[in-house]
Amino acid sequence: MNTRASQETPLIPAPRITTVAGYLLTRLAEAGLASVFGVPGDYNLPILDAIADRPDLAWIGMATEQGAGYAADSYARLRGIGALVTTFGVGELSAINAIAGAYAESVPVVHIVGTPALTARDDGVVLHHNLPGRDYDHFARMAAEVTAAQADLRPGTAPAEIDRVLGTALRTSRPVYLTIPADVADIPVLAPAGRLPRAARGPDPAVVAAFTGRARRMLAAAAGASLLVGHLAARHRVTTQILDLAIAGDLPAAVLSTAKGDFPESDPRFAGLYTGPASAKRARVAVEDADVLITVGITLADTVLPQLPEGHRIDLAPDEASIDGAVYRGIGLRQSLAILAAAVRSRPRAARADLPPFEALPDTRGGPLTQRSLWARVQDLLRPGDLLIADQGTAFYGAAGLTLPDEAKLVGQPLWASIGWTVPAALGASLAAPDRRVVLIAGDGAVQQTAAELGTLLGQGLVPVVIVLNNGGYTTERAIGHPDAAYHQIPAWDWTALPATVGPAASPVALRVGTSHELTTASYCAGVGRPVLIEAVLDAGDIPPLLQELARALAIPVHQ
Amino acid sequence: MNTRASQETPLIPAPRITTVAGYLLTRLAEAGLASVFGVPGDYNLPILDAIADRPDLAWIGMATEQGAGYAADSYARLRGIGALVTTFGVGELSAINAIAGAYAESVPVVHIVGTPALTARDDGVVLHHNLPGRDYDHFARMAAEVTAAQADLRPGTAPAEIDRVLGTALRTSRPVYLTIPADVADIPVLAPAGRLPRAARGPDPAVVAAFTGRARRMLAAAAGASLLVGHLAARHRVTTQILDLAIAGDLPAAVLSTAKGDFPESDPRFAGLYTGPASAKRARVAVEDADVLITVGITLADTVLPQLPEGHRIDLAPDEASIDGAVYRGIGLRQSLAILAAAVRSRPRAARADLPPFEALPDTRGGPLTQRSLWARVQDLLRPGDLLIADQGTAFYGAAGLTLPDEAKLVGQPLWASIGWTVPAALGASLAAPDRRVVLIAGDGAVQQTAAELGTLLGQGLVPVVIVLNNGGYTTERAIGHPDAAYHQIPAWDWTALPATVGPAASPVALRVGTSHELTTASYCAGVGRPVLIEAVLDAGDIPPLLQELARALAIPVHQ
């Protein structure tokens, strides 16, 4: 039919024909996607064939669907979009924790699920990978709890539905869910004619004027102002605008642990990591004593220990701004940051208040490895541009205390806090940013959750530096209660044997270190063009100070 | 208050006091549970402490929550009840595929989730492991899709709710979901005063009489009858009653692959494995040519290839019986089997029809290992009482073709069909039935999904025989479409290095075999008191005949 239409209107170019799966893949490539993660399954092979047909998309077969979800998550943090393909039931449910994590951490992951053919359902056959009965929507209802938009694709409406769902992912920076029946993936549809429509409706001009006026007055009356940056700034790609605002007003800027690396740490305005009462003095003064505190893209979860001043606050969120609680809806981060930059430029220039200097971490070089000497050595190891991927627990809270070189970034999952996230995340990050070095630091309990994906990572020919913190179990939980309980222990693995077991062809290097000096020596192996795993042996009770503070804040009343 | 009440009524024994968690654990122990699987997390430590306090319950810390779910599933198949403990959000969602599998396969798994303290929610704090916002019920709504009963425990109602939910698990043989807020687990409640009430209301006597009359007439008029056994028979613990019925009427009995091992294969009445058109002639004659076909606890999914005669059928299900489509509600398997046994005893004894003999598998001993010679060697290896745990794919469909020794049982997950299930399932089975030998057979792609749990298994001091079928990827998917596609391949692991990597203290034996003769030699190592892993190298395109048939039946239309 499309062919006939083009014959009747020869002056209009013939529409290009693709398939439902092809349309989706074209839109994903347009958004910046080059790698798709997943696991084959009976119902998703037509989608995998469509991926194999495209030279611009690489299929990254994972050991597990959860690994695929985690890899797509970290990939999306660095590229602005990530995608995984799983199969109905067994596959998609194995990935659903990863999708929930992407929702909690605001990451645009597209979960594509191959589902049973419509013809098979019409037959009323009871299908494997389903629960007994003929309800095929159990898993879609589950996915709706943890995704921002969903569609079950059908030939006639697939292009519009794909555009709607992907547009939501990109606009809200949240995961979305697309199901493609096995007999729908290959149905022909018109290829996209233009770019994916993304724009949301802009705010009411009166709201913008009101916000602008009040912000200008507040900033003009203040002796100074400070910035506090959260992770939603990077997710909505406004970190450059934050730096512009800080320079325009000569404002100090602190970051939450979720945004570590999103403000250049060598900039004189950098005020450090803000973690409430656990913060260094410089960050507390900058944030808590500010005449006006401007927060950008923060989420105040329990783990970021909110102790912020209540008044004299300007809060910038992805879809609204507010001043001391008065909300101005529809103003996005880019717009609100531009308004504030203009406001600070127009006010009389005040000298930036002196902040207390950074407190140098005491450096310990001799003796057995401790959390203190470990992190001093990791600090030595870091280079500009590094992606430091740190698992929840001692790894993340140790890494959050480091000073990041220029363009380096701490990547973690502190809000959802699912241990094991980093092994697949290191793979996703390596593929998303192939020019950057990946340094992965994770506890032994975390690596046991996703160790198989180290094999996937090595199988891709990638050369990360992997540091496994071997402290014999769940030290984060030890910090919360009953540190000597048997349930905190995990089976002892031969960690240095792991890389060659799961990636023998990669000729990995593996070293076990028990002293600060040995870790220094081992660090020289990092970056020699081969993957390196360093097993760092630590005491089970040794906890970074920041985590100690956090555990205190989280302590469950019954476990004092 | 309870103390005062007991003082006022001295003639009644003082009620024993326990906690909410203690009440639940008492009920689980009463139902036969001795091992609880799980992973510690911030919100479940009070439950773990309650387990640690009980000498009759062992805590089995797993590497992953999915592994905990799989282990609890296989444990429940052998003990009649299984349980896992996870933490809110991250933990429970990692296990939810396993819970859905327990639902699909009808297994009574109790999923216990530690959730945030009620006081923390009342504070309105935004919590980690949750989605943004103050909705704490996302994951409970997801769990409700894949469990038969749910309760969020509160002090006043916890005992009654626990009894209701556990009663449903035991009566329906389905998974259930219990959430315990961290500040509720330790609240005192009265200990159970009697046994857990389990009984459902019995059927209407008129319905029983109608079923009995019609069944008697049908059986009296028939020259003979045959039995076809499905997995729900074992789940509802009526396999002995089936054998009684077969003996009473001298009836041939075939089994579906889901019930392999649930009828003694050395009994002369055993008619073999029924898999529709892929069946051997003996089973087809017994099932398809029967004057009356009595099915017991079957579910006709696509994977069991239903080709059953439509008429002259008596179908016995867990909660109803039916005759040629007329349904008699409320009659359970135990009652319906007793009625049929009485009916066949009362009719004139006919000679059992001759069935074609079993077709001996051609034995291949020389040359490189093939699917044919592999299964001949596995047949040699089997001993009475073995639990043969075979993963979905070539392993399960190869194992289904074996002849099981007395009391041996094939354990698999062919309906839900989530690959990787067997590694944790081998652990669960070993703990549930410590006197039986466990032989685990799984493909390389399957073992990569859950390999970390081999470490958990070895850490428990267990000594399974593990056979990894190394055929370089997903051969089951190769059978469905595009056998040469790159997406079927997986990273090559050094399989013989795996056991010592994840269980160095267990002194495991690992061998790689590429010929039938080498596999025979390796088999001698099985059962020497140390864990054994045998890597069996097979051709990527070599597929057991039964799987070939199945793949044909499942082939997706677009992939001819």
mmCIF file of N, CA and C in Angstrom, chain A residues 40-42 46 48-49 59 62-66 90 93-94 96-97 100 125-129 131 138-139 141-142 145 300-302 415-418 448-449 452 474 477 482 487 492-494 497-498 501-502 504 554 556 559, chain B residues 40-42 46 48-49 59 62-66 90 93-94 96-97 100 125-129 131 138-139 141-142 145 300-302 415-418 448-449 452 474 477 482 487 492-494 497 501-502 504 554 556 559:
data_model
loop_
_atom_site.group_PDB
_atom_site.id
_atom_site.type_symbol
_atom_site.label_atom_id
_atom_site.label_comp_id
_atom_site.label_asym_id
_atom_site.label_seq_id
_atom_site.Cartn_x
_atom_site.Cartn_y
_atom_site.Cartn_z
ATOM 1 N N PRO A 40 19.803 -13.972 24.967
ATOM 2 C CA PRO A 40 18.825 -14.534 24.025
ATOM 3 C C PRO A 40 17.773 -15.375 24.750
ATOM 4 N N GLY A 41 16.612 -15.452 24.142
ATOM 5 C CA GLY A 41 15.540 -16.294 24.686
ATOM 6 C C GLY A 41 14.577 -16.622 23.573
ATOM 7 N N ASP A 42 13.745 -17.625 23.816
ATOM 8 C CA ASP A 42 12.869 -18.125 22.753
ATOM 9 C C ASP A 42 12.075 -17.013 22.068
ATOM 10 N N PRO A 46 13.790 -12.681 17.060
ATOM 11 C CA PRO A 46 13.596 -11.744 15.941
ATOM 12 C C PRO A 46 14.207 -10.361 16.219
ATOM 13 N N LEU A 48 16.854 -9.847 18.159
ATOM 14 C CA LEU A 48 18.303 -10.042 18.067
ATOM 15 C C LEU A 48 18.759 -10.097 16.611
ATOM 16 N N ASP A 49 17.940 -10.709 15.750
ATOM 17 C CA ASP A 49 18.289 -10.732 14.329
ATOM 18 C C ASP A 49 18.292 -9.315 13.750
ATOM 19 N N TRP A 59 25.658 -6.092 19.617
ATOM 20 C CA TRP A 59 24.949 -6.921 20.599
ATOM 21 C C TRP A 59 25.961 -7.384 21.642
ATOM 22 N N MET A 62 25.132 -11.007 27.580
ATOM 23 C CA MET A 62 25.524 -11.024 28.990
ATOM 24 C C MET A 62 25.296 -12.421 29.575
ATOM 25 N N ALA A 63 25.945 -12.698 30.695
ATOM 26 C CA ALA A 63 25.710 -13.970 31.381
ATOM 27 C C ALA A 63 24.329 -14.001 32.029
ATOM 28 N N THR A 64 23.837 -12.825 32.470
ATOM 29 C CA THR A 64 22.564 -12.760 33.192
ATOM 30 C C THR A 64 21.782 -11.528 32.728
ATOM 31 N N GLU A 65 20.486 -11.587 32.900
ATOM 32 C CA GLU A 65 19.656 -10.448 32.552
ATOM 33 C C GLU A 65 19.845 -9.302 33.540
ATOM 34 N N GLN A 66 20.080 -9.622 34.808
ATOM 35 C CA GLN A 66 20.344 -8.549 35.761
ATOM 36 C C GLN A 66 21.616 -7.804 35.350
ATOM 37 N N VAL A 90 10.827 -15.193 32.452
ATOM 38 C CA VAL A 90 12.107 -15.526 33.087
ATOM 39 C C VAL A 90 13.170 -14.448 32.903
ATOM 40 N N LEU A 93 11.982 -10.704 34.350
ATOM 41 C CA LEU A 93 11.929 -10.636 35.817
ATOM 42 C C LEU A 93 13.326 -10.724 36.434
ATOM 43 N N SER A 94 14.239 -11.422 35.767
ATOM 44 C CA SER A 94 15.617 -11.448 36.272
ATOM 45 C C SER A 94 16.250 -10.063 36.202
ATOM 46 N N ILE A 96 14.479 -7.158 36.563
ATOM 47 C CA ILE A 96 13.579 -6.098 37.036
ATOM 48 C C ILE A 96 14.158 -5.329 38.217
ATOM 49 N N ASN A 97 15.043 -5.945 38.986
ATOM 50 C CA ASN A 97 15.717 -5.185 40.044
ATOM 51 C C ASN A 97 16.588 -4.089 39.423
ATOM 52 N N ALA A 100 14.271 -1.262 38.324
ATOM 53 C CA ALA A 100 13.849 -0.469 39.483
ATOM 54 C C ALA A 100 14.984 0.450 39.928
ATOM 55 N N VAL A 125 -2.935 -21.478 23.753
ATOM 56 C CA VAL A 125 -1.963 -22.452 24.268
ATOM 57 C C VAL A 125 -1.417 -21.955 25.610
ATOM 58 N N VAL A 126 -1.256 -22.868 26.565
ATOM 59 C CA VAL A 126 -0.577 -22.513 27.806
ATOM 60 C C VAL A 126 0.923 -22.507 27.516
ATOM 61 N N LEU A 127 1.570 -21.400 27.765
ATOM 62 C CA LEU A 127 2.939 -21.206 27.304
ATOM 63 C C LEU A 127 3.953 -21.345 28.423
ATOM 64 N N HIS A 128 5.154 -21.861 28.065
ATOM 65 C CA HIS A 128 6.237 -21.853 29.035
ATOM 66 C C HIS A 128 6.696 -20.407 29.231
ATOM 67 N N HIS A 129 7.430 -20.153 30.301
ATOM 68 C CA HIS A 129 7.807 -18.796 30.729
ATOM 69 C C HIS A 129 6.589 -17.968 31.142
ATOM 70 N N LEU A 131 2.915 -17.855 33.792
ATOM 71 C CA LEU A 131 2.224 -18.534 34.883
ATOM 72 C C LEU A 131 1.089 -19.360 34.282
ATOM 73 N N HIS A 138 0.822 -10.420 33.423
ATOM 74 C CA HIS A 138 1.386 -10.364 34.781
ATOM 75 C C HIS A 138 2.638 -9.494 34.834
ATOM 76 N N PHE A 139 3.545 -9.731 33.898
ATOM 77 C CA PHE A 139 4.870 -9.122 33.999
ATOM 78 C C PHE A 139 4.828 -7.655 33.553
ATOM 79 N N ARG A 141 2.311 -5.710 34.177
ATOM 80 C CA ARG A 141 1.804 -4.967 35.339
ATOM 81 C C ARG A 141 2.923 -4.755 36.361
ATOM 82 N N MET A 142 3.799 -5.750 36.500
ATOM 83 C CA MET A 142 4.930 -5.585 37.420
ATOM 84 C C MET A 142 5.877 -4.490 36.909
ATOM 85 N N GLU A 145 5.187 -0.755 37.605
ATOM 86 C CA GLU A 145 5.530 -0.178 38.917
ATOM 87 C C GLU A 145 6.892 0.511 38.907
ATOM 88 N N LEU A 300 16.684 14.111 48.395
ATOM 89 C CA LEU A 300 17.135 13.952 49.773
ATOM 90 C C LEU A 300 16.711 12.618 50.346
ATOM 91 N N ALA A 301 17.467 11.582 49.983
ATOM 92 C CA ALA A 301 17.215 10.266 50.578
ATOM 93 C C ALA A 301 17.910 10.192 51.921
ATOM 94 N N ASP A 302 17.572 9.130 52.679
ATOM 95 C CA ASP A 302 18.199 8.953 53.985
ATOM 96 C C ASP A 302 19.713 8.839 53.880
ATOM 97 N N LEU A 415 21.573 5.357 45.902
ATOM 98 C CA LEU A 415 20.168 5.502 46.304
ATOM 99 C C LEU A 415 19.456 4.154 46.288
ATOM 100 N N TRP A 416 19.580 3.444 45.185
ATOM 101 C CA TRP A 416 18.966 2.108 45.104
ATOM 102 C C TRP A 416 19.816 1.112 45.880
ATOM 103 N N ALA A 417 21.154 1.254 45.756
ATOM 104 C CA ALA A 417 22.072 0.532 46.637
ATOM 105 C C ALA A 417 21.968 -0.984 46.513
ATOM 106 N N SER A 418 21.996 -1.477 45.291
ATOM 107 C CA SER A 418 21.942 -2.917 45.053
ATOM 108 C C SER A 418 23.372 -3.413 44.856
ATOM 109 N N GLN A 448 30.576 -11.244 44.399
ATOM 110 C CA GLN A 448 29.957 -12.575 44.300
ATOM 111 C C GLN A 448 28.569 -12.500 43.662
ATOM 112 N N GLN A 449 27.881 -11.388 43.833
ATOM 113 C CA GLN A 449 26.545 -11.255 43.233
ATOM 114 C C GLN A 449 26.583 -11.300 41.706
ATOM 115 N N ALA A 452 29.949 -13.397 37.331
ATOM 116 C CA ALA A 452 29.930 -13.972 35.984
ATOM 117 C C ALA A 452 30.134 -12.889 34.924
ATOM 118 N N TYR A 474 29.882 -9.010 54.454
ATOM 119 C CA TYR A 474 29.091 -7.790 54.312
ATOM 120 C C TYR A 474 29.438 -6.798 55.416
ATOM 121 N N GLU A 477 26.812 -4.234 56.467
ATOM 122 C CA GLU A 477 25.793 -4.735 57.398
ATOM 123 C C GLU A 477 26.381 -4.900 58.798
ATOM 124 N N HIS A 482 25.155 -6.190 65.060
ATOM 125 C CA HIS A 482 25.742 -7.493 65.394
ATOM 126 C C HIS A 482 26.944 -7.824 64.513
ATOM 127 N N TYR A 487 25.949 -14.553 59.951
ATOM 128 C CA TYR A 487 25.296 -14.292 58.667
ATOM 129 C C TYR A 487 25.972 -13.195 57.849
ATOM 130 N N ALA A 492 34.624 -18.126 51.191
ATOM 131 C CA ALA A 492 35.899 -17.574 50.726
ATOM 132 C C ALA A 492 36.178 -18.055 49.306
ATOM 133 N N TRP A 493 36.417 -17.127 48.416
ATOM 134 C CA TRP A 493 36.799 -17.473 47.052
ATOM 135 C C TRP A 493 38.304 -17.273 46.888
ATOM 136 N N ASP A 494 38.856 -17.929 45.897
ATOM 137 C CA ASP A 494 40.229 -17.648 45.495
ATOM 138 C C ASP A 494 40.156 -16.520 44.471
ATOM 139 N N ALA A 497 42.224 -16.230 41.341
ATOM 140 C CA ALA A 497 41.966 -17.225 40.290
ATOM 141 C C ALA A 497 40.768 -16.842 39.424
ATOM 142 N N LEU A 498 39.957 -15.882 39.908
ATOM 143 C CA LEU A 498 38.695 -15.586 39.211
ATOM 144 C C LEU A 498 38.882 -15.092 37.769
ATOM 145 N N THR A 501 39.647 -17.750 35.323
ATOM 146 C CA THR A 501 38.568 -18.741 35.225
ATOM 147 C C THR A 501 37.479 -18.262 34.272
ATOM 148 N N VAL A 502 37.095 -16.995 34.401
ATOM 149 C CA VAL A 502 35.975 -16.496 33.578
ATOM 150 C C VAL A 502 36.438 -15.784 32.310
ATOM 151 N N PRO A 504 39.791 -16.651 30.405
ATOM 152 C CA PRO A 504 41.148 -17.168 30.181
ATOM 153 C C PRO A 504 41.807 -16.568 28.940
ATOM 154 N N LEU A 554 21.453 5.153 59.924
ATOM 155 C CA LEU A 554 20.492 4.149 59.459
ATOM 156 C C LEU A 554 20.129 3.136 60.533
ATOM 157 N N ILE A 556 18.910 0.577 62.880
ATOM 158 C CA ILE A 556 17.535 0.178 63.143
ATOM 159 C C ILE A 556 17.336 0.203 64.661
ATOM 160 N N HIS A 559 18.294 -2.536 67.006
ATOM 161 C CA HIS A 559 19.673 -3.027 66.948
ATOM 162 C C HIS A 559 20.670 -2.024 67.486
ATOM 163 N N PRO B 40 21.683 -11.246 53.655
ATOM 164 C CA PRO B 40 21.418 -10.181 54.629
ATOM 165 C C PRO B 40 21.213 -8.834 53.949
ATOM 166 N N GLY B 41 20.452 -7.987 54.596
ATOM 167 C CA GLY B 41 20.239 -6.634 54.092
ATOM 168 C C GLY B 41 19.821 -5.746 55.241
ATOM 169 N N ASP B 42 19.907 -4.430 55.013
ATOM 170 C CA ASP B 42 19.677 -3.489 56.097
ATOM 171 C C ASP B 42 18.374 -3.747 56.849
ATOM 172 N N PRO B 46 16.839 -8.156 61.840
ATOM 173 C CA PRO B 46 16.098 -8.715 62.989
ATOM 174 C C PRO B 46 15.564 -10.125 62.709
ATOM 175 N N LEU B 48 17.029 -12.296 60.668
ATOM 176 C CA LEU B 48 18.217 -13.160 60.686
ATOM 177 C C LEU B 48 18.643 -13.462 62.130
ATOM 178 N N ASP B 49 18.520 -12.481 62.991
ATOM 179 C CA ASP B 49 18.853 -12.729 64.394
ATOM 180 C C ASP B 49 17.903 -13.762 65.001
ATOM 181 N N TRP B 59 20.699 -21.074 58.881
ATOM 182 C CA TRP B 59 20.714 -19.977 57.917
ATOM 183 C C TRP B 59 21.705 -20.319 56.818
ATOM 184 N N MET B 62 23.333 -17.018 50.848
ATOM 185 C CA MET B 62 23.571 -17.260 49.426
ATOM 186 C C MET B 62 24.348 -16.088 48.829
ATOM 187 N N ALA B 63 24.943 -16.315 47.659
ATOM 188 C CA ALA B 63 25.619 -15.225 46.963
ATOM 189 C C ALA B 63 24.616 -14.230 46.369
ATOM 190 N N THR B 64 23.443 -14.722 45.988
ATOM 191 C CA THR B 64 22.440 -13.882 45.332
ATOM 192 C C THR B 64 21.046 -14.237 45.840
ATOM 193 N N GLU B 65 20.159 -13.284 45.735
ATOM 194 C CA GLU B 65 18.774 -13.540 46.137
ATOM 195 C C GLU B 65 18.073 -14.475 45.165
ATOM 196 N N GLN B 66 18.409 -14.377 43.880
ATOM 197 C CA GLN B 66 17.816 -15.315 42.943
ATOM 198 C C GLN B 66 18.233 -16.742 43.310
ATOM 199 N N VAL B 90 15.730 -3.998 46.572
ATOM 200 C CA VAL B 90 16.848 -4.633 45.867
ATOM 201 C C VAL B 90 16.873 -6.152 46.026
ATOM 202 N N LEU B 93 13.357 -7.994 44.717
ATOM 203 C CA LEU B 93 13.191 -7.977 43.260
ATOM 204 C C LEU B 93 14.229 -8.864 42.576
ATOM 205 N N SER B 94 15.404 -9.021 43.178
ATOM 206 C CA SER B 94 16.386 -9.946 42.609
ATOM 207 C C SER B 94 15.895 -11.385 42.674
ATOM 208 N N ILE B 96 12.594 -12.242 42.444
ATOM 209 C CA ILE B 96 11.185 -12.381 42.033
ATOM 210 C C ILE B 96 11.012 -13.318 40.842
ATOM 211 N N ASN B 97 12.042 -13.453 40.020
ATOM 212 C CA ASN B 97 11.946 -14.447 38.951
ATOM 213 C C ASN B 97 11.841 -15.852 39.550
ATOM 214 N N ALA B 100 8.278 -16.313 40.813
ATOM 215 C CA ALA B 100 7.366 -16.570 39.691
ATOM 216 C C ALA B 100 7.528 -18.009 39.209
ATOM 217 N N VAL B 125 10.604 9.921 55.788
ATOM 218 C CA VAL B 125 11.952 9.954 55.210
ATOM 219 C C VAL B 125 11.936 9.246 53.857
ATOM 220 N N VAL B 126 12.653 9.818 52.878
ATOM 221 C CA VAL B 126 12.829 9.111 51.618
ATOM 222 C C VAL B 126 13.912 8.055 51.845
ATOM 223 N N LEU B 127 13.595 6.807 51.580
ATOM 224 C CA LEU B 127 14.471 5.706 51.979
ATOM 225 C C LEU B 127 15.244 5.119 50.812
ATOM 226 N N HIS B 128 16.471 4.666 51.101
ATOM 227 C CA HIS B 128 17.194 3.915 50.075
ATOM 228 C C HIS B 128 16.513 2.557 49.889
ATOM 229 N N HIS B 129 16.825 1.887 48.767
ATOM 230 C CA HIS B 129 16.143 0.655 48.337
ATOM 231 C C HIS B 129 14.663 0.908 48.022
ATOM 232 N N LEU B 131 11.817 3.441 45.561
ATOM 233 C CA LEU B 131 11.738 4.428 44.492
ATOM 234 C C LEU B 131 11.526 5.795 45.131
ATOM 235 N N HIS B 138 5.159 -0.478 46.177
ATOM 236 C CA HIS B 138 5.469 -0.881 44.793
ATOM 237 C C HIS B 138 5.758 -2.380 44.697
ATOM 238 N N PHE B 139 6.637 -2.857 45.587
ATOM 239 C CA PHE B 139 7.157 -4.223 45.433
ATOM 240 C C PHE B 139 6.134 -5.244 45.910
ATOM 241 N N ARG B 141 2.950 -4.884 45.446
ATOM 242 C CA ARG B 141 2.021 -5.039 44.316
ATOM 243 C C ARG B 141 2.624 -5.958 43.250
ATOM 244 N N MET B 142 3.931 -5.845 43.052
ATOM 245 C CA MET B 142 4.586 -6.729 42.079
ATOM 246 C C MET B 142 4.532 -8.180 42.562
ATOM 247 N N GLU B 145 1.418 -10.392 41.973
ATOM 248 C CA GLU B 145 1.193 -11.025 40.660
ATOM 249 C C GLU B 145 1.696 -12.466 40.625
ATOM 250 N N LEU B 300 -1.109 -28.860 30.972
ATOM 251 C CA LEU B 300 -0.739 -29.036 29.569
ATOM 252 C C LEU B 300 -0.132 -27.763 28.994
ATOM 253 N N ALA B 301 1.133 -27.547 29.289
ATOM 254 C CA ALA B 301 1.826 -26.411 28.688
ATOM 255 C C ALA B 301 2.323 -26.806 27.307
ATOM 256 N N ASP B 302 2.784 -25.799 26.553
ATOM 257 C CA ASP B 302 3.289 -26.082 25.209
ATOM 258 C C ASP B 302 4.458 -27.067 25.242
ATOM 259 N N LEU B 415 8.579 -26.006 33.029
ATOM 260 C CA LEU B 415 7.452 -25.132 32.700
ATOM 261 C C LEU B 415 7.870 -23.669 32.720
ATOM 262 N N TRP B 416 8.503 -23.250 33.798
ATOM 263 C CA TRP B 416 8.995 -21.879 33.878
ATOM 264 C C TRP B 416 10.257 -21.730 33.043
ATOM 265 N N ALA B 417 11.136 -22.755 33.116
ATOM 266 C CA ALA B 417 12.258 -22.861 32.182
ATOM 267 C C ALA B 417 13.231 -21.697 32.283
ATOM 268 N N SER B 418 13.647 -21.380 33.483
ATOM 269 C CA SER B 418 14.623 -20.310 33.694
ATOM 270 C C SER B 418 16.007 -20.945 33.814
ATOM 271 N N GLN B 448 26.633 -20.305 33.792
ATOM 272 C CA GLN B 448 27.114 -18.919 33.896
ATOM 273 C C GLN B 448 26.092 -18.023 34.593
ATOM 274 N N GLN B 449 24.811 -18.356 34.472
ATOM 275 C CA GLN B 449 23.791 -17.532 35.134
ATOM 276 C C GLN B 449 23.917 -17.553 36.662
ATOM 277 N N ALA B 452 28.011 -18.459 40.838
ATOM 278 C CA ALA B 452 28.457 -18.062 42.178
ATOM 279 C C ALA B 452 27.893 -19.005 43.242
ATOM 280 N N TYR B 474 24.091 -21.240 23.829
ATOM 281 C CA TYR B 474 22.681 -21.574 24.035
ATOM 282 C C TYR B 474 22.205 -22.507 22.933
ATOM 283 N N GLU B 477 18.495 -22.500 22.070
ATOM 284 C CA GLU B 477 18.069 -21.425 21.168
ATOM 285 C C GLU B 477 18.545 -21.693 19.748
ATOM 286 N N HIS B 482 18.272 -19.811 13.524
ATOM 287 C CA HIS B 482 19.572 -19.256 13.130
ATOM 288 C C HIS B 482 20.712 -19.869 13.948
ATOM 289 N N TYR B 487 24.852 -14.420 18.433
ATOM 290 C CA TYR B 487 24.265 -14.177 19.750
ATOM 291 C C TYR B 487 24.033 -15.449 20.564
ATOM 292 N N ALA B 492 33.990 -18.021 26.687
ATOM 293 C CA ALA B 492 34.548 -19.312 27.101
ATOM 294 C C ALA B 492 35.150 -19.181 28.490
ATOM 295 N N TRP B 493 34.727 -20.041 29.394
ATOM 296 C CA TRP B 493 35.303 -20.087 30.741
ATOM 297 C C TRP B 493 36.245 -21.285 30.836
ATOM 298 N N ASP B 494 37.131 -21.206 31.789
ATOM 299 C CA ASP B 494 37.948 -22.374 32.126
ATOM 300 C C ASP B 494 37.167 -23.163 33.172
ATOM 301 N N ALA B 497 38.607 -24.863 36.215
ATOM 302 C CA ALA B 497 39.154 -23.986 37.263
ATOM 303 C C ALA B 497 38.057 -23.451 38.180
ATOM 304 N N THR B 501 38.075 -22.082 42.299
ATOM 305 C CA THR B 501 37.989 -20.621 42.432
ATOM 306 C C THR B 501 36.914 -20.238 43.446
ATOM 307 N N VAL B 502 35.763 -20.879 43.372
ATOM 308 C CA VAL B 502 34.651 -20.474 44.240
ATOM 309 C C VAL B 502 34.544 -21.333 45.503
ATOM 310 N N PRO B 504 37.654 -23.063 47.228
ATOM 311 C CA PRO B 504 39.005 -23.637 47.386
ATOM 312 C C PRO B 504 39.122 -24.556 48.594
ATOM 313 N N LEU B 554 7.988 -25.454 19.054
ATOM 314 C CA LEU B 554 8.018 -24.071 19.538
ATOM 315 C C LEU B 554 8.405 -23.083 18.458
ATOM 316 N N ILE B 556 9.211 -20.331 16.085
ATOM 317 C CA ILE B 556 8.492 -19.087 15.865
ATOM 318 C C ILE B 556 8.250 -18.944 14.364
ATOM 319 N N HIS B 559 10.676 -17.545 11.891
ATOM 320 C CA HIS B 559 12.024 -18.124 11.864
ATOM 321 C C HIS B 559 12.025 -19.528 11.294
#
